[in-house]
PDB file of C-alpha atoms in Angstrom:
ATOM      1  CA  MET A   4     174.179 168.842 164.076  1.00  0.00           C
ATOM      2  CA  ARG A   5     173.229 165.184 164.164  1.00  0.00           C
ATOM      3  CA  ARG A   6     171.335 163.906 161.117  1.00  0.00           C
ATOM      4  CA  GLU A   7     168.340 161.626 161.558  1.00  0.00           C
ATOM      5  CA  ARG A   8     168.631 158.183 160.068  1.00  0.00           C
ATOM      6  CA  SER A   9     165.988 157.299 157.503  1.00  0.00           C
ATOM      7  CA  LEU A  10     163.935 154.191 158.142  1.00  0.00           C
ATOM      8  CA  THR A  11     164.964 151.015 156.357  1.00  0.00           C
ATOM      9  CA  ASP A  12     162.468 149.104 154.202  1.00  0.00           C
ATOM     10  CA  ARG A  13     162.263 146.428 156.878  1.00  0.00           C
ATOM     11  CA  GLN A  14     161.427 148.986 159.562  1.00  0.00           C
ATOM     12  CA  LYS A  15     158.791 150.582 157.342  1.00  0.00           C
ATOM     13  CA  LYS A  16     157.187 147.179 156.720  1.00  0.00           C
ATOM     14  CA  TRP A  17     157.254 146.408 160.444  1.00  0.00           C
ATOM     15  CA  ILE A  18     155.599 149.725 161.286  1.00  0.00           C
ATOM     16  CA  ALA A  19     152.961 149.260 158.577  1.00  0.00           C
ATOM     17  CA  GLY A  20     152.292 145.676 159.665  1.00  0.00           C
ATOM     18  CA  THR A  21     151.978 146.729 163.290  1.00  0.00           C
ATOM     19  CA  GLY A  22     149.561 149.484 162.285  1.00  0.00           C
ATOM     20  CA  VAL A  23     147.355 147.059 160.369  1.00  0.00           C
ATOM     21  CA  PHE A  24     147.438 144.559 163.256  1.00  0.00           C
ATOM     22  CA  LEU A  25     146.410 147.224 165.771  1.00  0.00           C
ATOM     23  CA  PHE A  26     143.673 148.399 163.434  1.00  0.00           C
ATOM     24  CA  LEU A  27     142.407 144.815 163.128  1.00  0.00           C
ATOM     25  CA  VAL A  28     142.347 144.364 166.915  1.00  0.00           C
ATOM     26  CA  LEU A  29     140.644 147.729 167.420  1.00  0.00           C
ATOM     27  CA  SER A  30     138.049 146.939 164.734  1.00  0.00           C
ATOM     28  CA  ALA A  31     137.273 143.584 166.338  1.00  0.00           C
ATOM     29  CA  LEU A  32     136.851 145.201 169.740  1.00  0.00           C
ATOM     30  CA  VAL A  33     134.676 147.988 168.372  1.00  0.00           C
ATOM     31  CA  CYS A  34     132.538 145.508 166.459  1.00  0.00           C
ATOM     32  CA  TRP A  35     132.039 143.307 169.518  1.00  0.00           C
ATOM     33  CA  PHE A  36     131.490 145.971 172.172  1.00  0.00           C
ATOM     34  CA  ALA A  37     129.832 148.676 170.048  1.00  0.00           C
ATOM     35  CA  GLY A  38     128.692 147.214 166.725  1.00  0.00           C
ATOM     36  CA  ARG A  39     126.553 144.349 168.024  1.00  0.00           C
ATOM     37  CA  PRO A  40     124.733 146.428 170.682  1.00  0.00           C
ATOM     38  CA  LEU A  41     124.319 149.249 168.152  1.00  0.00           C
ATOM     39  CA  ILE A  42     122.536 147.065 165.598  1.00  0.00           C
ATOM     40  CA  ARG A  43     120.287 145.540 168.271  1.00  0.00           C
ATOM     41  CA  PHE A  44     119.512 149.041 169.466  1.00  0.00           C
ATOM     42  CA  VAL A  45     118.524 150.542 166.108  1.00  0.00           C
ATOM     43  CA  ARG A  46     116.413 147.501 165.257  1.00  0.00           C
ATOM     44  CA  GLU A  47     114.067 148.567 168.081  1.00  0.00           C
ATOM     45  CA  PRO A  48     112.550 151.752 166.585  1.00  0.00           C
ATOM     46  CA  GLU A  49     110.641 152.876 169.675  1.00  0.00           C
ATOM     47  CA  ARG A  50     113.680 152.460 171.869  1.00  0.00           C
ATOM     48  CA  PHE A  51     115.879 154.309 169.386  1.00  0.00           C
ATOM     49  CA  GLN A  52     113.344 157.148 169.144  1.00  0.00           C
ATOM     50  CA  ALA A  53     113.331 157.463 172.931  1.00  0.00           C
ATOM     51  CA  TRP A  54     117.135 157.612 172.950  1.00  0.00           C
ATOM     52  CA  VAL A  55     117.151 160.340 170.268  1.00  0.00           C
ATOM     53  CA  ASP A  56     114.612 162.386 172.239  1.00  0.00           C
ATOM     54  CA  ALA A  57     116.683 162.022 175.406  1.00  0.00           C
ATOM     55  CA  GLN A  58     119.875 163.245 173.697  1.00  0.00           C
ATOM     56  CA  GLY A  59     118.318 166.494 172.533  1.00  0.00           C
ATOM     57  CA  VAL A  60     120.556 168.643 170.331  1.00  0.00           C
ATOM     58  CA  ARG A  61     123.391 166.104 170.587  1.00  0.00           C
ATOM     59  CA  ALA A  62     121.387 163.370 168.862  1.00  0.00           C
ATOM     60  CA  PRO A  63     122.257 164.281 165.239  1.00  0.00           C
ATOM     61  CA  LEU A  64     125.987 164.466 165.994  1.00  0.00           C
ATOM     62  CA  LEU A  65     125.938 161.173 167.868  1.00  0.00           C
ATOM     63  CA  PHE A  66     124.029 159.514 165.060  1.00  0.00           C
ATOM     64  CA  VAL A  67     126.550 160.738 162.487  1.00  0.00           C
ATOM     65  CA  GLY A  68     129.225 159.109 164.659  1.00  0.00           C
ATOM     66  CA  MET A  69     127.292 155.835 164.495  1.00  0.00           C
ATOM     67  CA  VAL A  70     127.228 155.985 160.695  1.00  0.00           C
ATOM     68  CA  VAL A  71     130.966 156.708 160.553  1.00  0.00           C
ATOM     69  CA  LEU A  72     131.570 153.689 162.793  1.00  0.00           C
ATOM     70  CA  GLN A  73     129.431 151.516 160.511  1.00  0.00           C
ATOM     71  CA  ILE A  74     131.382 152.568 157.428  1.00  0.00           C
ATOM     72  CA  VAL A  75     134.836 152.083 158.943  1.00  0.00           C
ATOM     73  CA  VAL A  76     133.994 148.762 160.614  1.00  0.00           C
ATOM     74  CA  ALA A  77     132.687 147.408 157.341  1.00  0.00           C
ATOM     75  CA  ILE A  78     131.115 144.227 158.683  1.00  0.00           C
ATOM     76  CA  ILE A  79     128.403 146.216 160.500  1.00  0.00           C
ATOM     77  CA  PRO A  80     125.339 146.467 158.185  1.00  0.00           C
ATOM     78  CA  GLY A  81     124.187 149.969 157.284  1.00  0.00           C
ATOM     79  CA  GLU A  82     120.519 149.457 156.373  1.00  0.00           C
ATOM     80  CA  PRO A  83     119.216 149.300 159.975  1.00  0.00           C
ATOM     81  CA  LEU A  84     120.839 152.671 160.686  1.00  0.00           C
ATOM     82  CA  GLU A  85     119.270 154.256 157.606  1.00  0.00           C
ATOM     83  CA  ILE A  86     115.803 152.962 158.491  1.00  0.00           C
ATOM     84  CA  ALA A  87     116.259 154.094 162.093  1.00  0.00           C
ATOM     85  CA  ALA A  88     117.320 157.546 160.869  1.00  0.00           C
ATOM     86  CA  GLY A  89     114.104 157.925 158.898  1.00  0.00           C
ATOM     87  CA  TYR A  90     112.063 156.693 161.861  1.00  0.00           C
ATOM     88  CA  ALA A  91     113.640 158.990 164.455  1.00  0.00           C
ATOM     89  CA  PHE A  92     114.624 162.085 162.457  1.00  0.00           C
ATOM     90  CA  GLY A  93     112.264 162.013 159.486  1.00  0.00           C
ATOM     91  CA  ALA A  94     113.075 161.335 155.831  1.00  0.00           C
ATOM     92  CA  LEU A  95     114.829 164.628 155.036  1.00  0.00           C
ATOM     93  CA  GLU A  96     116.962 165.066 158.167  1.00  0.00           C
ATOM     94  CA  GLY A  97     117.618 161.337 158.380  1.00  0.00           C
ATOM     95  CA  THR A  98     118.896 161.286 154.798  1.00  0.00           C
ATOM     96  CA  LEU A  99     121.166 164.288 155.405  1.00  0.00           C
ATOM     97  CA  LEU A 100     122.628 162.751 158.563  1.00  0.00           C
ATOM     98  CA  CYS A 101     123.261 159.431 156.814  1.00  0.00           C
ATOM     99  CA  LEU A 102     124.935 161.189 153.886  1.00  0.00           C
ATOM    100  CA  ILE A 103     127.180 163.249 156.176  1.00  0.00           C
ATOM    101  CA  GLY A 104     128.215 160.220 158.231  1.00  0.00           C
ATOM    102  CA  ALA A 105     128.786 158.112 155.121  1.00  0.00           C
ATOM    103  CA  LEU A 106     130.912 160.831 153.528  1.00  0.00           C
ATOM    104  CA  VAL A 107     133.122 161.207 156.602  1.00  0.00           C
ATOM    105  CA  GLY A 108     133.455 157.445 157.017  1.00  0.00           C
ATOM    106  CA  ARG A 109     134.246 156.780 153.363  1.00  0.00           C
ATOM    107  CA  VAL A 110     136.856 159.506 153.176  1.00  0.00           C
ATOM    108  CA  ALA A 111     138.445 158.064 156.326  1.00  0.00           C
ATOM    109  CA  VAL A 112     138.497 154.575 154.781  1.00  0.00           C
ATOM    110  CA  PHE A 113     139.897 155.948 151.517  1.00  0.00           C
ATOM    111  CA  LEU A 114     142.792 157.649 153.326  1.00  0.00           C
ATOM    112  CA  LEU A 115     143.393 154.587 155.500  1.00  0.00           C
ATOM    113  CA  VAL A 116     143.689 152.299 152.462  1.00  0.00           C
ATOM    114  CA  ARG A 117     145.904 154.819 150.673  1.00  0.00           C
ATOM    115  CA  ARG A 118     148.211 154.691 153.704  1.00  0.00           C
ATOM    116  CA  PHE A 119     148.326 150.919 154.330  1.00  0.00           C
ATOM    117  CA  GLY A 120     147.374 149.480 150.937  1.00  0.00           C
ATOM    118  CA  VAL A 121     145.847 146.058 150.375  1.00  0.00           C
ATOM    119  CA  ARG A 122     146.667 144.964 153.924  1.00  0.00           C
ATOM    120  CA  ALA A 123     143.982 147.329 155.238  1.00  0.00           C
ATOM    121  CA  VAL A 124     141.439 145.832 152.826  1.00  0.00           C
ATOM    122  CA  GLU A 125     142.292 142.258 153.834  1.00  0.00           C
ATOM    123  CA  VAL A 126     141.411 143.096 157.424  1.00  0.00           C
ATOM    124  CA  PHE A 127     137.745 142.827 156.409  1.00  0.00           C
ATOM    125  CA  PHE A 128     137.637 141.180 152.982  1.00  0.00           C
ATOM    126  CA  PRO A 129     139.425 138.203 151.384  1.00  0.00           C
ATOM    127  CA  LEU A 130     141.853 138.824 148.556  1.00  0.00           C
ATOM    128  CA  GLU A 131     139.435 137.150 146.138  1.00  0.00           C
ATOM    129  CA  LYS A 132     137.008 140.041 146.611  1.00  0.00           C
ATOM    130  CA  VAL A 133     139.707 142.491 145.621  1.00  0.00           C
ATOM    131  CA  GLN A 134     140.739 140.469 142.591  1.00  0.00           C
ATOM    132  CA  SER A 135     137.133 140.151 141.377  1.00  0.00           C
ATOM    133  CA  LEU A 136     137.044 143.916 140.783  1.00  0.00           C
ATOM    134  CA  ARG A 137     140.167 144.282 138.671  1.00  0.00           C
ATOM    135  CA  PHE A 138     138.210 146.243 136.094  1.00  0.00           C
ATOM    136  CA  LEU A 139     138.398 149.210 138.490  1.00  0.00           C
ATOM    137  CA  GLN A 140     142.043 149.475 137.458  1.00  0.00           C
ATOM    138  CA  ASN A 141     140.875 150.816 134.079  1.00  0.00           C
ATOM    139  CA  GLU A 142     141.829 154.459 134.591  1.00  0.00           C
ATOM    140  CA  LYS A 143     139.880 155.728 131.576  1.00  0.00           C
ATOM    141  CA  LYS A 144     136.557 154.447 132.933  1.00  0.00           C
ATOM    142  CA  LEU A 145     137.402 154.447 136.638  1.00  0.00           C
ATOM    143  CA  THR A 146     135.277 157.451 137.646  1.00  0.00           C
ATOM    144  CA  PHE A 147     132.297 156.129 135.698  1.00  0.00           C
ATOM    145  CA  TRP A 148     132.475 152.649 137.211  1.00  0.00           C
ATOM    146  CA  VAL A 149     132.889 153.898 140.788  1.00  0.00           C
ATOM    147  CA  PHE A 150     129.963 156.299 140.453  1.00  0.00           C
ATOM    148  CA  PHE A 151     127.820 153.677 138.734  1.00  0.00           C
ATOM    149  CA  LEU A 152     128.468 151.001 141.372  1.00  0.00           C
ATOM    150  CA  PHE A 153     127.756 153.380 144.260  1.00  0.00           C
ATOM    151  CA  PHE A 154     124.659 154.753 142.557  1.00  0.00           C
ATOM    152  CA  LEU A 155     123.286 151.306 141.764  1.00  0.00           C
ATOM    153  CA  PRO A 156     121.241 149.852 144.668  1.00  0.00           C
ATOM    154  CA  GLY A 157     122.184 146.394 145.885  1.00  0.00           C
ATOM    155  CA  THR A 158     125.927 146.599 145.235  1.00  0.00           C
ATOM    156  CA  PRO A 159     128.294 145.637 148.095  1.00  0.00           C
ATOM    157  CA  LYS A 160     129.275 149.210 148.928  1.00  0.00           C
ATOM    158  CA  ASP A 161     131.216 148.212 152.051  1.00  0.00           C
ATOM    159  CA  VAL A 162     133.586 146.156 149.900  1.00  0.00           C
ATOM    160  CA  LEU A 163     133.771 148.823 147.215  1.00  0.00           C
ATOM    161  CA  CYS A 164     134.500 151.535 149.761  1.00  0.00           C
ATOM    162  CA  TYR A 165     137.731 149.827 150.763  1.00  0.00           C
ATOM    163  CA  ILE A 166     138.744 148.720 147.277  1.00  0.00           C
ATOM    164  CA  VAL A 167     138.388 152.214 145.784  1.00  0.00           C
ATOM    165  CA  GLY A 168     141.301 153.306 147.960  1.00  0.00           C
ATOM    166  CA  LEU A 169     143.517 150.905 146.019  1.00  0.00           C
ATOM    167  CA  THR A 170     142.713 152.603 142.722  1.00  0.00           C
ATOM    168  CA  LYS A 171     144.089 155.849 141.293  1.00  0.00           C
ATOM    169  CA  LEU A 172     140.827 157.724 141.800  1.00  0.00           C
ATOM    170  CA  PRO A 173     141.602 161.254 143.095  1.00  0.00           C
ATOM    171  CA  LEU A 174     140.366 162.130 146.583  1.00  0.00           C
ATOM    172  CA  ARG A 175     138.345 165.037 145.180  1.00  0.00           C
ATOM    173  CA  SER A 176     136.453 162.720 142.818  1.00  0.00           C
ATOM    174  CA  TRP A 177     135.840 160.270 145.668  1.00  0.00           C
ATOM    175  CA  ILE A 178     134.354 163.042 147.829  1.00  0.00           C
ATOM    176  CA  ILE A 179     131.965 164.072 145.026  1.00  0.00           C
ATOM    177  CA  ILE A 180     130.931 160.479 144.329  1.00  0.00           C
ATOM    178  CA  SER A 181     130.472 159.709 148.041  1.00  0.00           C
ATOM    179  CA  THR A 182     128.223 162.761 148.373  1.00  0.00           C
ATOM    180  CA  ILE A 183     125.962 162.213 145.361  1.00  0.00           C
ATOM    181  CA  ALA A 184     125.931 158.561 144.303  1.00  0.00           C
ATOM    182  CA  PRO A 185     124.520 156.961 147.517  1.00  0.00           C
ATOM    183  CA  ILE A 186     121.472 159.276 147.682  1.00  0.00           C
ATOM    184  CA  PRO A 187     118.953 156.907 145.983  1.00  0.00           C
ATOM    185  CA  SER A 188     119.757 153.885 148.158  1.00  0.00           C
ATOM    186  CA  ILE A 189     119.796 155.932 151.378  1.00  0.00           C
ATOM    187  CA  ILE A 190     116.649 157.913 150.717  1.00  0.00           C
ATOM    188  CA  THR A 191     114.535 154.826 150.057  1.00  0.00           C
ATOM    189  CA  SER A 192     115.515 153.425 153.478  1.00  0.00           C
ATOM    190  CA  THR A 193     114.891 156.693 155.318  1.00  0.00           C
ATOM    191  CA  ILE A 194     111.527 157.231 153.577  1.00  0.00           C
ATOM    192  CA  GLY A 195     110.497 153.734 154.617  1.00  0.00           C
ATOM    193  CA  GLY A 196     111.665 154.359 158.176  1.00  0.00           C
ATOM    194  CA  SER A 197     109.811 157.678 158.285  1.00  0.00           C
ATOM    195  CA  ALA A 198     106.630 155.961 157.099  1.00  0.00           C
ATOM    196  CA  LEU A 199     106.977 153.424 159.912  1.00  0.00           C
ATOM    197  CA  GLY A 200     107.368 156.254 162.419  1.00  0.00           C
ATOM    198  CA  MET A 201     104.150 157.874 161.183  1.00  0.00           C
ATOM    199  CA  GLY A 202     102.258 154.593 161.282  1.00  0.00           C
ATOM    200  CA  ARG A 203     101.916 154.367 157.488  1.00  0.00           C
ATOM    201  CA  TYR A 204     102.658 150.670 157.455  1.00  0.00           C
ATOM    202  CA  THR A 205     101.203 149.886 154.019  1.00  0.00           C
ATOM    203  CA  PHE A 206     103.272 152.613 152.393  1.00  0.00           C
ATOM    204  CA  ALA A 207     106.372 151.506 154.313  1.00  0.00           C
ATOM    205  CA  ALA A 208     105.871 147.913 153.155  1.00  0.00           C
ATOM    206  CA  ALA A 209     105.512 149.110 149.554  1.00  0.00           C
ATOM    207  CA  VAL A 210     108.716 151.185 149.813  1.00  0.00           C
ATOM    208  CA  PHE A 211     110.714 148.331 151.316  1.00  0.00           C
ATOM    209  CA  GLY A 212     109.299 145.867 148.785  1.00  0.00           C
ATOM    210  CA  ALA A 213     110.232 148.113 145.866  1.00  0.00           C
ATOM    211  CA  THR A 214     113.664 148.735 147.395  1.00  0.00           C
ATOM    212  CA  LEU A 215     114.248 144.997 147.778  1.00  0.00           C
ATOM    213  CA  ALA A 216     113.292 144.357 144.153  1.00  0.00           C
ATOM    214  CA  ILE A 217     115.520 147.174 142.856  1.00  0.00           C
ATOM    215  CA  SER A 218     118.408 146.042 145.059  1.00  0.00           C
ATOM    216  CA  ALA A 219     118.094 142.483 143.799  1.00  0.00           C
ATOM    217  CA  ALA A 220     118.195 143.755 140.208  1.00  0.00           C
ATOM    218  CA  GLY A 221     121.177 145.955 141.071  1.00  0.00           C
ATOM    219  CA  LEU A 222     123.022 143.013 142.577  1.00  0.00           C
ATOM    220  CA  LEU A 223     122.464 140.959 139.420  1.00  0.00           C
ATOM    221  CA  VAL A 224     123.807 143.814 137.272  1.00  0.00           C
ATOM    222  CA  TYR A 225     126.829 144.137 139.557  1.00  0.00           C
ATOM    223  CA  ARG A 226     127.626 140.431 139.325  1.00  0.00           C
ATOM    224  CA  ARG A 227     127.285 140.464 135.548  1.00  0.00           C
ATOM    225  CA  VAL A 228     129.558 143.499 135.260  1.00  0.00           C
ATOM    226  CA  SER A 229     132.116 141.883 137.571  1.00  0.00           C
ATOM    227  CA  ARG A 230     132.178 138.609 135.605  1.00  0.00           C
ATOM    228  CA  ARG A 231     132.305 140.334 132.239  1.00  0.00           C
ATOM    229  CA  ASN A 232     135.239 142.544 133.223  1.00  0.00           C
ATOM    230  CA  GLU A 233     137.360 139.967 135.028  1.00  0.00           C
ATOM    231  CA  THR A 234     140.838 139.575 133.592  1.00  0.00           C
TER     232      THR A 234
END
């Protein structure tokens, strides 16, 4: 019986490089043909509500797919989707749909980075971004830092989502963190969107104003932590 030849290191690198290149091309195409129209679409609440009503029972599943797309193609902003979810589905259902989509997308990104390594991260983010978070290599405090940074509003979660795959964090821990930690930042957006949908504009403005202030404070904390832990 003929034995299969194992792949050489050069062949493995070529296959991995080709995979990353194809992923980059696919991401660019998805961002151009789907991401841009998607963001324009969800920024028009009445139009998005009409679309949700027209889709019927399929609407939640399709929306979850939108969130997954936003997570994987990291350069698409997530806040408009969260606000639109609150507007069209209500605060509770909108939050649940965002959490489900974010969990699926983040697990997919985690597995992708585990497969292709830093090359998958560099598709969307410069190497300097990766190097600025070297403190995540501290295995003793890794779970704490990942949870803290995803719980804290205002942190660049799209960057973190890809970089976490480069760490030694177990998949099980990542699933738990991805389920629980983002709740505060998501729920504030969906509550604000729900208030807009009900015509409670003063309350919506107060929610978004408070969210902006908390996010700004969170971003300052994140930058201080990053600078303090650089090596």
